[in-house]
Amino acid sequence: MRADARRNRDRIVEIARALFKDKGFTGVSMDEVAKAAGVGAGTLYRHFPTKEALYDAVLEAWTDKVKAAVDRALGLDGSAREKLVSWFGDYVDLLNGHKGAAARITLALGDPDSPFVAKCTRYLGANQRVIDELGPALRPGVSAMEISRLVGAVAAVADASALGPDEVASMLGVVADGLVAA
């Protein structure tokens, strides 16, 4: 990619990230992104043929953040429950980094045709890693999909309401209690 094309792409992603964060996915139009980024619609669509493709590029930075959050949680010197609660708290924060993302991504779990399949796959992989690491400390049969949906539901409720951090942490504790072997 030429240097000027790369700069345009990076600028579009930067502007879109701010707009999506403020207004959510549905509240932002492609025309608005192009105008705010100072590029024509043709330039925008050459880089991102759909709004979903643009959103996916905006969310790409999640990959490193997700890995770091799992590393941090699993590296704690604590119980399986404490590790779960730590990961779940970071998971909610990551999902809620963009207005409406928690619901969109959680609803897309298991849908191979979803435009958010790459993000879903990353979260499922992160939750599978947690399961693999904590193994016998968890109830038998716990799946990455179940964890993703449960924590994603808490994140979606938190995103759509005025719940405070303590209320969200309490709900995540209930989820963790349900996953830890008795």
Tab-separated table of N, CA and C in Angstrom:
chain	number	residue	atom	x	y	z
A	1	MET	N	0.846	-1.172	0.000
A	1	MET	CA	0.000	0.000	0.000
A	1	MET	C	0.899	1.246	0.000
A	2	ARG	N	0.556	2.186	-0.836
A	2	ARG	CA	1.315	3.437	-0.892
A	2	ARG	C	1.210	4.163	0.447
A	3	ALA	N	2.196	5.008	0.715
A	3	ALA	CA	2.249	5.734	1.986
A	3	ALA	C	1.022	6.624	2.177
A	4	ASP	N	0.597	7.317	1.119
A	4	ASP	CA	-0.566	8.203	1.258
A	4	ASP	C	-1.849	7.401	1.469
A	5	ALA	N	-1.948	6.258	0.827
A	5	ALA	CA	-3.119	5.401	1.015
A	5	ALA	C	-3.145	4.854	2.444
A	6	ARG	N	-1.982	4.496	2.950
A	6	ARG	CA	-1.876	3.998	4.332
A	6	ARG	C	-2.284	5.098	5.318
A	7	ARG	N	-1.821	6.324	5.078
A	7	ARG	CA	-2.183	7.444	5.955
A	7	ARG	C	-3.701	7.673	5.928
A	8	ASN	N	-4.287	7.632	4.732
A	8	ASN	CA	-5.744	7.789	4.624
A	8	ASN	C	-6.469	6.694	5.399
A	9	ARG	N	-6.037	5.461	5.211
A	9	ARG	CA	-6.669	4.337	5.904
A	9	ARG	C	-6.569	4.514	7.414
A	10	ASP	N	-5.372	4.843	7.891
A	10	ASP	CA	-5.164	5.020	9.329
A	10	ASP	C	-6.018	6.172	9.874
A	11	ARG	N	-6.113	7.244	9.104
A	11	ARG	CA	-6.924	8.394	9.518
A	11	ARG	C	-8.403	8.011	9.576
A	12	ILE	N	-8.869	7.289	8.599
A	12	ILE	CA	-10.266	6.839	8.584
A	12	ILE	C	-10.556	5.983	9.817
A	13	VAL	N	-9.671	5.040	10.121
A	13	VAL	CA	-9.867	4.165	11.278
A	13	VAL	C	-9.864	4.974	12.576
A	14	GLU	N	-8.951	5.926	12.682
A	14	GLU	CA	-8.859	6.767	13.888
A	14	GLU	C	-10.149	7.575	14.089
A	15	ILE	N	-10.619	8.196	13.040
A	15	ILE	CA	-11.851	8.990	13.116
A	15	ILE	C	-13.044	8.087	13.413
A	16	ALA	N	-13.133	6.955	12.733
A	16	ALA	CA	-14.246	6.026	12.946
A	16	ALA	C	-14.249	5.507	14.379
A	17	ARG	N	-13.074	5.226	14.924
A	17	ARG	CA	-12.988	4.744	16.311
A	17	ARG	C	-13.640	5.761	17.258
A	18	ALA	N	-13.315	7.017	17.093
A	18	ALA	CA	-13.879	8.053	17.962
A	18	ALA	C	-15.394	8.172	17.757
A	19	LEU	N	-15.828	8.131	16.508
A	19	LEU	CA	-17.265	8.247	16.231
A	19	LEU	C	-18.038	7.052	16.778
A	20	PHE	N	-17.538	5.834	16.554
A	20	PHE	CA	-18.216	4.634	17.063
A	20	PHE	C	-18.256	4.641	18.585
A	21	LYS	N	-17.182	5.092	19.187
A	21	LYS	CA	-17.140	5.128	20.648
A	21	LYS	C	-18.205	6.082	21.187
A	22	ASP	N	-18.349	7.232	20.551
A	22	ASP	CA	-19.321	8.227	20.999
A	22	ASP	C	-20.761	7.877	20.660
A	23	LYS	N	-20.983	7.351	19.449
A	23	LYS	CA	-22.349	7.189	18.955
A	23	LYS	C	-22.803	5.740	18.786
A	24	GLY	N	-21.887	4.799	18.906
A	24	GLY	CA	-22.250	3.412	18.658
A	24	GLY	C	-22.295	3.108	17.169
A	25	PHE	N	-22.343	1.845	16.851
A	25	PHE	CA	-22.302	1.383	15.465
A	25	PHE	C	-23.450	1.957	14.639
A	26	THR	N	-24.657	1.860	15.156
A	26	THR	CA	-25.815	2.287	14.373
A	26	THR	C	-25.932	3.804	14.264
A	27	GLY	N	-25.290	4.532	15.169
A	27	GLY	CA	-25.390	5.977	15.163
A	27	GLY	C	-24.422	6.683	14.233
A	28	VAL	N	-23.608	5.920	13.513
A	28	VAL	CA	-22.583	6.498	12.644
A	28	VAL	C	-22.835	6.061	11.206
A	29	SER	N	-22.789	7.022	10.291
A	29	SER	CA	-22.933	6.678	8.872
A	29	SER	C	-21.565	6.704	8.194
A	30	MET	N	-21.458	6.006	7.104
A	30	MET	CA	-20.209	6.005	6.335
A	30	MET	C	-19.925	7.410	5.796
A	31	ASP	N	-20.942	8.134	5.381
A	31	ASP	CA	-20.751	9.505	4.907
A	31	ASP	C	-20.166	10.381	6.004
A	32	GLU	N	-20.657	10.194	7.225
A	32	GLU	CA	-20.151	10.968	8.360
A	32	GLU	C	-18.667	10.681	8.601
A	33	VAL	N	-18.288	9.407	8.488
A	33	VAL	CA	-16.880	9.030	8.674
A	33	VAL	C	-16.019	9.677	7.596
A	34	ALA	N	-16.451	9.574	6.338
A	34	ALA	CA	-15.672	10.143	5.233
A	34	ALA	C	-15.490	11.649	5.428
A	35	LYS	N	-16.570	12.330	5.752
A	35	LYS	CA	-16.508	13.783	5.931
A	35	LYS	C	-15.574	14.155	7.086
A	36	ALA	N	-15.715	13.473	8.226
A	36	ALA	CA	-14.881	13.773	9.397
A	36	ALA	C	-13.410	13.453	9.141
A	37	ALA	N	-13.148	12.432	8.328
A	37	ALA	CA	-11.772	12.048	8.017
A	37	ALA	C	-11.174	12.898	6.901
A	38	GLY	N	-12.003	13.690	6.247
A	38	GLY	CA	-11.516	14.541	5.169
A	38	GLY	C	-11.166	13.786	3.907
A	39	VAL	N	-11.913	12.703	3.647
A	39	VAL	CA	-11.691	11.921	2.425
A	39	VAL	C	-13.013	11.788	1.682
A	40	GLY	N	-12.921	11.472	0.423
A	40	GLY	CA	-14.119	11.247	-0.373
A	40	GLY	C	-14.708	9.871	-0.088
A	41	ALA	N	-15.965	9.719	-0.450
A	41	ALA	CA	-16.649	8.443	-0.252
A	41	ALA	C	-15.936	7.311	-0.988
A	42	GLY	N	-15.420	7.602	-2.191
A	42	GLY	CA	-14.703	6.578	-2.960
A	42	GLY	C	-13.479	6.067	-2.218
A	43	THR	N	-12.737	6.973	-1.599
A	43	THR	CA	-11.556	6.565	-0.818
A	43	THR	C	-11.976	5.695	0.348
A	44	LEU	N	-13.009	6.111	1.046
A	44	LEU	CA	-13.496	5.336	2.184
A	44	LEU	C	-13.894	3.928	1.743
A	45	TYR	N	-14.698	3.830	0.683
A	45	TYR	CA	-15.196	2.526	0.242
A	45	TYR	C	-14.120	1.664	-0.408
A	46	ARG	N	-13.065	2.268	-0.936
A	46	ARG	CA	-11.944	1.456	-1.444
A	46	ARG	C	-11.272	0.720	-0.305
A	47	HIS	N	-11.140	1.386	0.827
A	47	HIS	CA	-10.512	0.758	1.990
A	47	HIS	C	-11.475	-0.155	2.741
A	48	PHE	N	-12.730	0.280	2.841
A	48	PHE	CA	-13.714	-0.436	3.647
A	48	PHE	C	-15.024	-0.511	2.865
A	49	PRO	N	-15.254	-1.618	2.164
A	49	PRO	CA	-16.437	-1.717	1.305
A	49	PRO	C	-17.767	-1.702	2.056
A	50	THR	N	-17.726	-2.000	3.363
A	50	THR	CA	-18.950	-1.971	4.162
A	50	THR	C	-18.664	-1.316	5.506
A	51	LYS	N	-19.710	-0.919	6.156
A	51	LYS	CA	-19.582	-0.349	7.496
A	51	LYS	C	-19.035	-1.401	8.464
A	52	GLU	N	-19.449	-2.650	8.276
A	52	GLU	CA	-18.966	-3.730	9.123
A	52	GLU	C	-17.457	-3.928	8.965
A	53	ALA	N	-16.960	-3.794	7.733
A	53	ALA	CA	-15.517	-3.929	7.498
A	53	ALA	C	-14.758	-2.803	8.195
A	54	LEU	N	-15.314	-1.620	8.166
A	54	LEU	CA	-14.699	-0.490	8.868
A	54	LEU	C	-14.718	-0.739	10.373
A	55	TYR	N	-15.834	-1.190	10.892
A	55	TYR	CA	-15.955	-1.466	12.327
A	55	TYR	C	-14.962	-2.550	12.746
A	56	ASP	N	-14.818	-3.559	11.908
A	56	ASP	CA	-13.866	-4.633	12.198
A	56	ASP	C	-12.448	-4.067	12.299
A	57	ALA	N	-12.087	-3.166	11.408
A	57	ALA	CA	-10.755	-2.550	11.447
A	57	ALA	C	-10.580	-1.712	12.715
A	58	VAL	N	-11.628	-1.015	13.110
A	58	VAL	CA	-11.582	-0.211	14.330
A	58	VAL	C	-11.344	-1.111	15.547
A	59	LEU	N	-11.962	-2.261	15.542
A	59	LEU	CA	-11.874	-3.160	16.693
A	59	LEU	C	-10.634	-4.049	16.680
A	60	GLU	N	-9.851	-3.993	15.638
A	60	GLU	CA	-8.684	-4.865	15.493
A	60	GLU	C	-7.705	-4.737	16.665
A	61	ALA	N	-7.605	-3.586	17.251
A	61	ALA	CA	-6.688	-3.390	18.379
A	61	ALA	C	-7.074	-4.249	19.580
A	62	TRP	N	-8.286	-4.769	19.553
A	62	TRP	CA	-8.724	-5.626	20.656
A	62	TRP	C	-7.864	-6.869	20.793
A	63	THR	N	-7.333	-7.381	19.721
A	63	THR	CA	-6.596	-8.636	19.772
A	63	THR	C	-5.517	-8.608	20.845
A	64	ASP	N	-4.674	-7.598	20.810
A	64	ASP	CA	-3.605	-7.508	21.802
A	64	ASP	C	-4.153	-7.246	23.195
A	65	LYS	N	-5.196	-6.447	23.284
A	65	LYS	CA	-5.782	-6.158	24.590
A	65	LYS	C	-6.422	-7.397	25.208
A	66	VAL	N	-7.079	-8.197	24.385
A	66	VAL	CA	-7.706	-9.421	24.884
A	66	VAL	C	-6.638	-10.370	25.413
A	67	LYS	N	-5.592	-10.565	24.652
A	67	LYS	CA	-4.509	-11.456	25.086
A	67	LYS	C	-3.885	-10.955	26.382
A	68	ALA	N	-3.623	-9.671	26.470
A	68	ALA	CA	-3.021	-9.098	27.677
A	68	ALA	C	-3.936	-9.266	28.889
A	69	ALA	N	-5.241	-9.100	28.694
A	69	ALA	CA	-6.186	-9.251	29.802
A	69	ALA	C	-6.217	-10.692	30.304
A	70	VAL	N	-6.216	-11.651	29.384
A	70	VAL	CA	-6.201	-13.062	29.785
A	70	VAL	C	-4.883	-13.380	30.485
A	71	ASP	N	-3.771	-12.913	29.930
A	71	ASP	CA	-2.464	-13.132	30.567
A	71	ASP	C	-2.462	-12.583	31.988
A	72	ARG	N	-2.978	-11.387	32.152
A	72	ARG	CA	-2.999	-10.730	33.471
A	72	ARG	C	-3.851	-11.544	34.454
A	73	ALA	N	-5.037	-11.949	34.025
A	73	ALA	CA	-5.936	-12.691	34.917
A	73	ALA	C	-5.343	-14.044	35.305
A	74	LEU	N	-4.828	-14.756	34.323
A	74	LEU	CA	-4.277	-16.086	34.614
A	74	LEU	C	-2.973	-16.005	35.399
A	75	GLY	N	-2.294	-14.877	35.337
A	75	GLY	CA	-1.049	-14.697	36.067
A	75	GLY	C	-1.236	-14.282	37.517
A	76	LEU	N	-2.471	-14.009	37.907
A	76	LEU	CA	-2.734	-13.612	39.290
A	76	LEU	C	-2.390	-14.740	40.248
A	77	ASP	N	-1.943	-14.363	41.413
A	77	ASP	CA	-1.701	-15.341	42.477
A	77	ASP	C	-2.975	-15.388	43.306
A	78	GLY	N	-3.943	-16.158	42.850
A	78	GLY	CA	-5.231	-16.210	43.527
A	78	GLY	C	-5.998	-17.449	43.127
A	79	SER	N	-7.209	-17.521	43.600
A	79	SER	CA	-8.073	-18.670	43.314
A	79	SER	C	-8.598	-18.606	41.884
A	80	ALA	N	-9.179	-19.707	41.439
A	80	ALA	CA	-9.801	-19.748	40.111
A	80	ALA	C	-10.901	-18.691	40.019
A	81	ARG	N	-11.663	-18.524	41.093
A	81	ARG	CA	-12.729	-17.520	41.094
A	81	ARG	C	-12.148	-16.119	40.905
A	82	GLU	N	-11.075	-15.807	41.617
A	82	GLU	CA	-10.458	-14.490	41.492
A	82	GLU	C	-9.930	-14.255	40.080
A	83	LYS	N	-9.378	-15.291	39.487
A	83	LYS	CA	-8.884	-15.173	38.114
A	83	LYS	C	-10.044	-14.947	37.147
A	84	LEU	N	-11.137	-15.684	37.350
A	84	LEU	CA	-12.314	-15.492	36.501
A	84	LEU	C	-12.867	-14.079	36.632
A	85	VAL	N	-13.028	-13.614	37.852
A	85	VAL	CA	-13.586	-12.280	38.068
A	85	VAL	C	-12.693	-11.222	37.427
A	86	SER	N	-11.390	-11.392	37.526
A	86	SER	CA	-10.466	-10.440	36.902
A	86	SER	C	-10.653	-10.439	35.383
A	87	TRP	N	-10.646	-11.619	34.785
A	87	TRP	CA	-10.838	-11.720	33.335
A	87	TRP	C	-12.195	-11.164	32.923
A	88	PHE	N	-13.242	-11.542	33.655
A	88	PHE	CA	-14.582	-11.093	33.296
A	88	PHE	C	-14.696	-9.571	33.356
A	89	GLY	N	-14.079	-8.961	34.352
A	89	GLY	CA	-14.106	-7.501	34.449
A	89	GLY	C	-13.441	-6.855	33.246
A	90	ASP	N	-12.283	-7.397	32.855
A	90	ASP	CA	-11.606	-6.874	31.664
A	90	ASP	C	-12.416	-7.144	30.400
A	91	TYR	N	-13.036	-8.314	30.332
A	91	TYR	CA	-13.849	-8.690	29.177
A	91	TYR	C	-14.991	-7.685	29.001
A	92	VAL	N	-15.679	-7.368	30.093
A	92	VAL	CA	-16.767	-6.383	30.026
A	92	VAL	C	-16.224	-5.036	29.562
A	93	ASP	N	-15.106	-4.612	30.119
A	93	ASP	CA	-14.518	-3.329	29.713
A	93	ASP	C	-14.162	-3.319	28.229
A	94	LEU	N	-13.610	-4.433	27.744
A	94	LEU	CA	-13.249	-4.514	26.325
A	94	LEU	C	-14.492	-4.465	25.442
A	95	LEU	N	-15.507	-5.220	25.807
A	95	LEU	CA	-16.742	-5.223	25.024
A	95	LEU	C	-17.395	-3.850	25.026
A	96	ASN	N	-17.325	-3.166	26.140
A	96	ASN	CA	-18.018	-1.890	26.262
A	96	ASN	C	-17.155	-0.696	25.880
A	97	GLY	N	-16.029	-0.962	25.239
A	97	GLY	CA	-15.187	0.123	24.747
A	97	GLY	C	-15.861	0.932	23.655
A	98	HIS	N	-16.854	0.356	23.016
A	98	HIS	CA	-17.619	1.036	21.971
A	98	HIS	C	-19.099	0.819	22.263
A	99	LYS	N	-19.837	1.890	22.274
A	99	LYS	CA	-21.266	1.834	22.580
A	99	LYS	C	-21.964	0.790	21.704
A	100	GLY	N	-22.668	-0.118	22.343
A	100	GLY	CA	-23.439	-1.126	21.634
A	100	GLY	C	-22.659	-2.352	21.192
A	101	ALA	N	-21.348	-2.349	21.366
A	101	ALA	CA	-20.532	-3.478	20.891
A	101	ALA	C	-20.840	-4.765	21.646
A	102	ALA	N	-21.094	-4.674	22.935
A	102	ALA	CA	-21.340	-5.888	23.727
A	102	ALA	C	-22.527	-6.665	23.176
A	103	ALA	N	-23.612	-5.986	22.922
A	103	ALA	CA	-24.800	-6.665	22.404
A	103	ALA	C	-24.551	-7.213	21.005
A	104	ARG	N	-23.939	-6.405	20.135
A	104	ARG	CA	-23.698	-6.856	18.753
A	104	ARG	C	-22.811	-8.089	18.721
A	105	ILE	N	-21.729	-8.063	19.468
A	105	ILE	CA	-20.782	-9.179	19.432
A	105	ILE	C	-21.371	-10.400	20.122
A	106	THR	N	-22.039	-10.213	21.253
A	106	THR	CA	-22.627	-11.345	21.965
A	106	THR	C	-23.726	-12.000	21.131
A	107	LEU	N	-24.536	-11.209	20.474
A	107	LEU	CA	-25.591	-11.763	19.625
A	107	LEU	C	-25.018	-12.477	18.400
A	108	ALA	N	-23.844	-12.086	17.970
A	108	ALA	CA	-23.228	-12.690	16.784
A	108	ALA	C	-22.505	-14.001	17.091
A	109	LEU	N	-22.315	-14.325	18.357
A	109	LEU	CA	-21.613	-15.560	18.715
A	109	LEU	C	-22.284	-16.770	18.053
A	110	GLY	N	-21.497	-17.579	17.412
A	110	GLY	CA	-22.014	-18.787	16.775
A	110	GLY	C	-22.565	-18.579	15.378
A	111	ASP	N	-22.585	-17.351	14.885
A	111	ASP	CA	-23.101	-17.059	13.554
A	111	ASP	C	-21.922	-16.922	12.590
A	112	PRO	N	-21.664	-17.955	11.781
A	112	PRO	CA	-20.507	-17.900	10.886
A	112	PRO	C	-20.624	-16.837	9.797
A	113	ASP	N	-21.818	-16.315	9.584
A	113	ASP	CA	-22.018	-15.290	8.563
A	113	ASP	C	-21.974	-13.870	9.136
A	114	SER	N	-21.759	-13.758	10.434
A	114	SER	CA	-21.735	-12.446	11.061
A	114	SER	C	-20.540	-11.640	10.585
A	115	PRO	N	-20.722	-10.336	10.394
A	115	PRO	CA	-19.572	-9.496	10.055
A	115	PRO	C	-18.599	-9.367	11.228
A	116	PHE	N	-19.017	-9.822	12.408
A	116	PHE	CA	-18.175	-9.731	13.602
A	116	PHE	C	-17.577	-11.086	13.983
A	117	VAL	N	-17.570	-12.022	13.050
A	117	VAL	CA	-17.109	-13.375	13.357
A	117	VAL	C	-15.666	-13.392	13.855
A	118	ALA	N	-14.810	-12.530	13.332
A	118	ALA	CA	-13.411	-12.509	13.781
A	118	ALA	C	-13.324	-12.120	15.253
A	119	LYS	N	-14.110	-11.134	15.671
A	119	LYS	CA	-14.102	-10.724	17.079
A	119	LYS	C	-14.668	-11.826	17.960
A	120	CYS	N	-15.747	-12.441	17.516
A	120	CYS	CA	-16.342	-13.545	18.275
A	120	CYS	C	-15.332	-14.673	18.455
A	121	THR	N	-14.633	-14.992	17.395
A	121	THR	CA	-13.643	-16.073	17.440
A	121	THR	C	-12.540	-15.746	18.440
A	122	ARG	N	-12.111	-14.496	18.474
A	122	ARG	CA	-11.064	-14.101	19.434
A	122	ARG	C	-11.550	-14.260	20.866
A	123	TYR	N	-12.772	-13.826	21.141
A	123	TYR	CA	-13.298	-13.959	22.495
A	123	TYR	C	-13.527	-15.415	22.871
A	124	LEU	N	-14.036	-16.180	21.942
A	124	LEU	CA	-14.209	-17.613	22.221
A	124	LEU	C	-12.860	-18.267	22.508
A	125	GLY	N	-11.844	-17.914	21.727
A	125	GLY	CA	-10.503	-18.451	21.954
A	125	GLY	C	-9.942	-18.034	23.301
A	126	ALA	N	-10.174	-16.803	23.692
A	126	ALA	CA	-9.702	-16.325	24.996
A	126	ALA	C	-10.397	-17.081	26.115
A	127	ASN	N	-11.696	-17.280	25.987
A	127	ASN	CA	-12.421	-18.016	27.020
A	127	ASN	C	-12.025	-19.482	27.043
A	128	GLN	N	-11.710	-20.050	25.890
A	128	GLN	CA	-11.233	-21.438	25.869
A	128	GLN	C	-9.879	-21.536	26.565
A	129	ARG	N	-9.041	-20.547	26.371
A	129	ARG	CA	-7.741	-20.536	27.045
A	129	ARG	C	-7.917	-20.495	28.569
A	130	VAL	N	-8.865	-19.679	29.034
A	130	VAL	CA	-9.151	-19.618	30.475
A	130	VAL	C	-9.622	-20.985	30.965
A	131	ILE	N	-10.514	-21.609	30.224
A	131	ILE	CA	-10.998	-22.953	30.592
A	131	ILE	C	-9.843	-23.942	30.637
A	132	ASP	N	-9.004	-23.921	29.613
A	132	ASP	CA	-7.873	-24.849	29.549
A	132	ASP	C	-6.921	-24.652	30.723
A	133	GLU	N	-6.671	-23.400	31.088
A	133	GLU	CA	-5.733	-23.105	32.185
A	133	GLU	C	-6.312	-23.454	33.551
A	134	LEU	N	-7.594	-23.181	33.751
A	134	LEU	CA	-8.192	-23.403	35.064
A	134	LEU	C	-8.738	-24.817	35.231
A	135	GLY	N	-8.926	-25.506	34.117
A	135	GLY	CA	-9.327	-26.905	34.070
A	135	GLY	C	-10.186	-27.424	35.196
A	136	PRO	N	-9.586	-28.239	36.077
A	136	PRO	CA	-10.380	-28.921	37.110
A	136	PRO	C	-11.015	-27.991	38.143
A	137	ALA	N	-10.612	-26.752	38.192
A	137	ALA	CA	-11.212	-25.810	39.147
A	137	ALA	C	-12.595	-25.360	38.675
A	138	LEU	N	-12.934	-25.681	37.428
A	138	LEU	CA	-14.233	-25.285	36.870
A	138	LEU	C	-15.176	-26.476	36.820
A	139	ARG	N	-16.458	-26.158	36.787
A	139	ARG	CA	-17.470	-27.216	36.622
A	139	ARG	C	-17.183	-27.985	35.337
A	140	PRO	N	-17.421	-29.263	35.349
A	140	PRO	CA	-17.235	-30.021	34.105
A	140	PRO	C	-18.208	-29.543	33.030
A	141	GLY	N	-17.728	-29.514	31.808
A	141	GLY	CA	-18.588	-29.186	30.681
A	141	GLY	C	-18.758	-27.711	30.386
A	142	VAL	N	-18.129	-26.846	31.160
A	142	VAL	CA	-18.231	-25.408	30.888
A	142	VAL	C	-17.615	-25.142	29.520
A	143	SER	N	-18.321	-24.388	28.696
A	143	SER	CA	-17.808	-24.117	27.355
A	143	SER	C	-17.452	-22.642	27.184
A	144	ALA	N	-16.593	-22.405	26.233
A	144	ALA	CA	-16.204	-21.032	25.902
A	144	ALA	C	-17.418	-20.237	25.425
A	145	MET	N	-18.314	-20.881	24.716
A	145	MET	CA	-19.520	-20.212	24.233
A	145	MET	C	-20.394	-19.772	25.403
A	146	GLU	N	-20.563	-20.644	26.401
A	146	GLU	CA	-21.373	-20.280	27.564
A	146	GLU	C	-20.778	-19.078	28.293
A	147	ILE	N	-19.468	-19.110	28.510
A	147	ILE	CA	-18.813	-17.987	29.194
A	147	ILE	C	-18.976	-16.710	28.369
A	148	SER	N	-18.760	-16.807	27.078
A	148	SER	CA	-18.868	-15.632	26.213
A	148	SER	C	-20.275	-15.040	26.269
A	149	ARG	N	-21.278	-15.889	26.231
A	149	ARG	CA	-22.660	-15.396	26.255
A	149	ARG	C	-23.043	-14.829	27.622
A	150	LEU	N	-22.641	-15.496	28.687
A	150	LEU	CA	-22.977	-15.007	30.029
A	150	LEU	C	-22.329	-13.658	30.318
A	151	VAL	N	-21.021	-13.577	30.103
A	151	VAL	CA	-20.319	-12.323	30.389
A	151	VAL	C	-20.736	-11.249	29.380
A	152	GLY	N	-20.959	-11.647	28.135
A	152	GLY	CA	-21.438	-10.694	27.136
A	152	GLY	C	-22.795	-10.123	27.503
A	153	ALA	N	-23.651	-10.951	28.095
A	153	ALA	CA	-24.967	-10.459	28.523
A	153	ALA	C	-24.820	-9.434	29.646
A	154	VAL	N	-23.941	-9.704	30.595
A	154	VAL	CA	-23.692	-8.726	31.662
A	154	VAL	C	-23.161	-7.431	31.057
A	155	ALA	N	-22.240	-7.550	30.117
A	155	ALA	CA	-21.671	-6.364	29.468
A	155	ALA	C	-22.753	-5.576	28.725
A	156	ALA	N	-23.640	-6.271	28.047
A	156	ALA	CA	-24.709	-5.593	27.296
A	156	ALA	C	-25.655	-4.861	28.243
A	157	VAL	N	-25.985	-5.484	29.364
A	157	VAL	CA	-26.843	-4.827	30.351
A	157	VAL	C	-26.135	-3.597	30.907
A	158	ALA	N	-24.864	-3.739	31.229
A	158	ALA	CA	-24.095	-2.606	31.753
A	158	ALA	C	-24.029	-1.471	30.741
A	159	ASP	N	-23.869	-1.808	29.480
A	159	ASP	CA	-23.770	-0.806	28.417
A	159	ASP	C	-25.085	-0.053	28.221
A	160	ALA	N	-26.193	-0.763	28.386
A	160	ALA	CA	-27.501	-0.179	28.093
A	160	ALA	C	-28.179	0.438	29.318
A	161	SER	N	-27.519	0.409	30.453
A	161	SER	CA	-28.143	0.913	31.676
A	161	SER	C	-27.185	1.821	32.433
A	162	ALA	N	-27.635	2.227	33.585
A	162	ALA	CA	-26.815	3.109	34.418
A	162	ALA	C	-26.183	2.342	35.577
A	163	LEU	N	-25.905	1.058	35.371
A	163	LEU	CA	-25.290	0.274	36.444
A	163	LEU	C	-23.901	0.793	36.752
A	164	GLY	N	-23.590	0.840	38.017
A	164	GLY	CA	-22.260	1.247	38.437
A	164	GLY	C	-21.299	0.072	38.434
A	165	PRO	N	-20.019	0.349	38.570
A	165	PRO	CA	-18.998	-0.707	38.560
A	165	PRO	C	-19.213	-1.770	39.633
A	166	ASP	N	-19.701	-1.368	40.808
A	166	ASP	CA	-19.921	-2.354	41.870
A	166	ASP	C	-21.043	-3.327	41.508
A	167	GLU	N	-22.079	-2.813	40.877
A	167	GLU	CA	-23.193	-3.683	40.467
A	167	GLU	C	-22.744	-4.656	39.374
A	168	VAL	N	-21.950	-4.174	38.447
A	168	VAL	CA	-21.435	-5.045	37.390
A	168	VAL	C	-20.514	-6.101	38.001
A	169	ALA	N	-19.634	-5.695	38.904
A	169	ALA	CA	-18.721	-6.639	39.556
A	169	ALA	C	-19.499	-7.702	40.327
A	170	SER	N	-20.580	-7.302	40.953
A	170	SER	CA	-21.405	-8.263	41.690
A	170	SER	C	-22.002	-9.309	40.749
A	171	MET	N	-22.514	-8.863	39.610
A	171	MET	CA	-23.074	-9.815	38.634
A	171	MET	C	-21.993	-10.748	38.103
A	172	LEU	N	-20.810	-10.203	37.846
A	172	LEU	CA	-19.720	-11.046	37.353
A	172	LEU	C	-19.294	-12.063	38.408
A	173	GLY	N	-19.379	-11.692	39.670
A	173	GLY	CA	-19.094	-12.630	40.758
A	173	GLY	C	-20.088	-13.779	40.768
A	174	VAL	N	-21.341	-13.488	40.505
A	174	VAL	CA	-22.363	-14.537	40.434
A	174	VAL	C	-22.053	-15.496	39.279
A	175	VAL	N	-21.674	-14.943	38.138
A	175	VAL	CA	-21.304	-15.784	36.989
A	175	VAL	C	-20.109	-16.656	37.355
A	176	ALA	N	-19.084	-16.063	37.965
A	176	ALA	CA	-17.896	-16.839	38.356
A	176	ALA	C	-18.275	-17.939	39.345
A	177	ASP	N	-19.132	-17.624	40.322
A	177	ASP	CA	-19.546	-18.624	41.302
A	177	ASP	C	-20.244	-19.815	40.623
A	178	GLY	N	-20.970	-19.526	39.560
A	178	GLY	CA	-21.654	-20.600	38.842
A	178	GLY	C	-20.725	-21.463	38.009
A	179	LEU	N	-19.539	-20.968	37.726
A	179	LEU	CA	-18.597	-21.709	36.886
A	179	LEU	C	-17.550	-22.486	37.673
A	180	VAL	N	-17.293	-22.059	38.902
A	180	VAL	CA	-16.276	-22.714	39.709
A	180	VAL	C	-16.851	-24.000	40.282
A	181	ALA	N	-16.057	-25.081	40.216
A	181	ALA	CA	-16.501	-26.382	40.732
A	181	ALA	C	-16.760	-26.280	42.233
A	182	ALA	N	-17.795	-26.948	42.659
A	182	ALA	CA	-18.164	-26.905	44.094
A	182	ALA	C	-17.240	-27.754	44.934
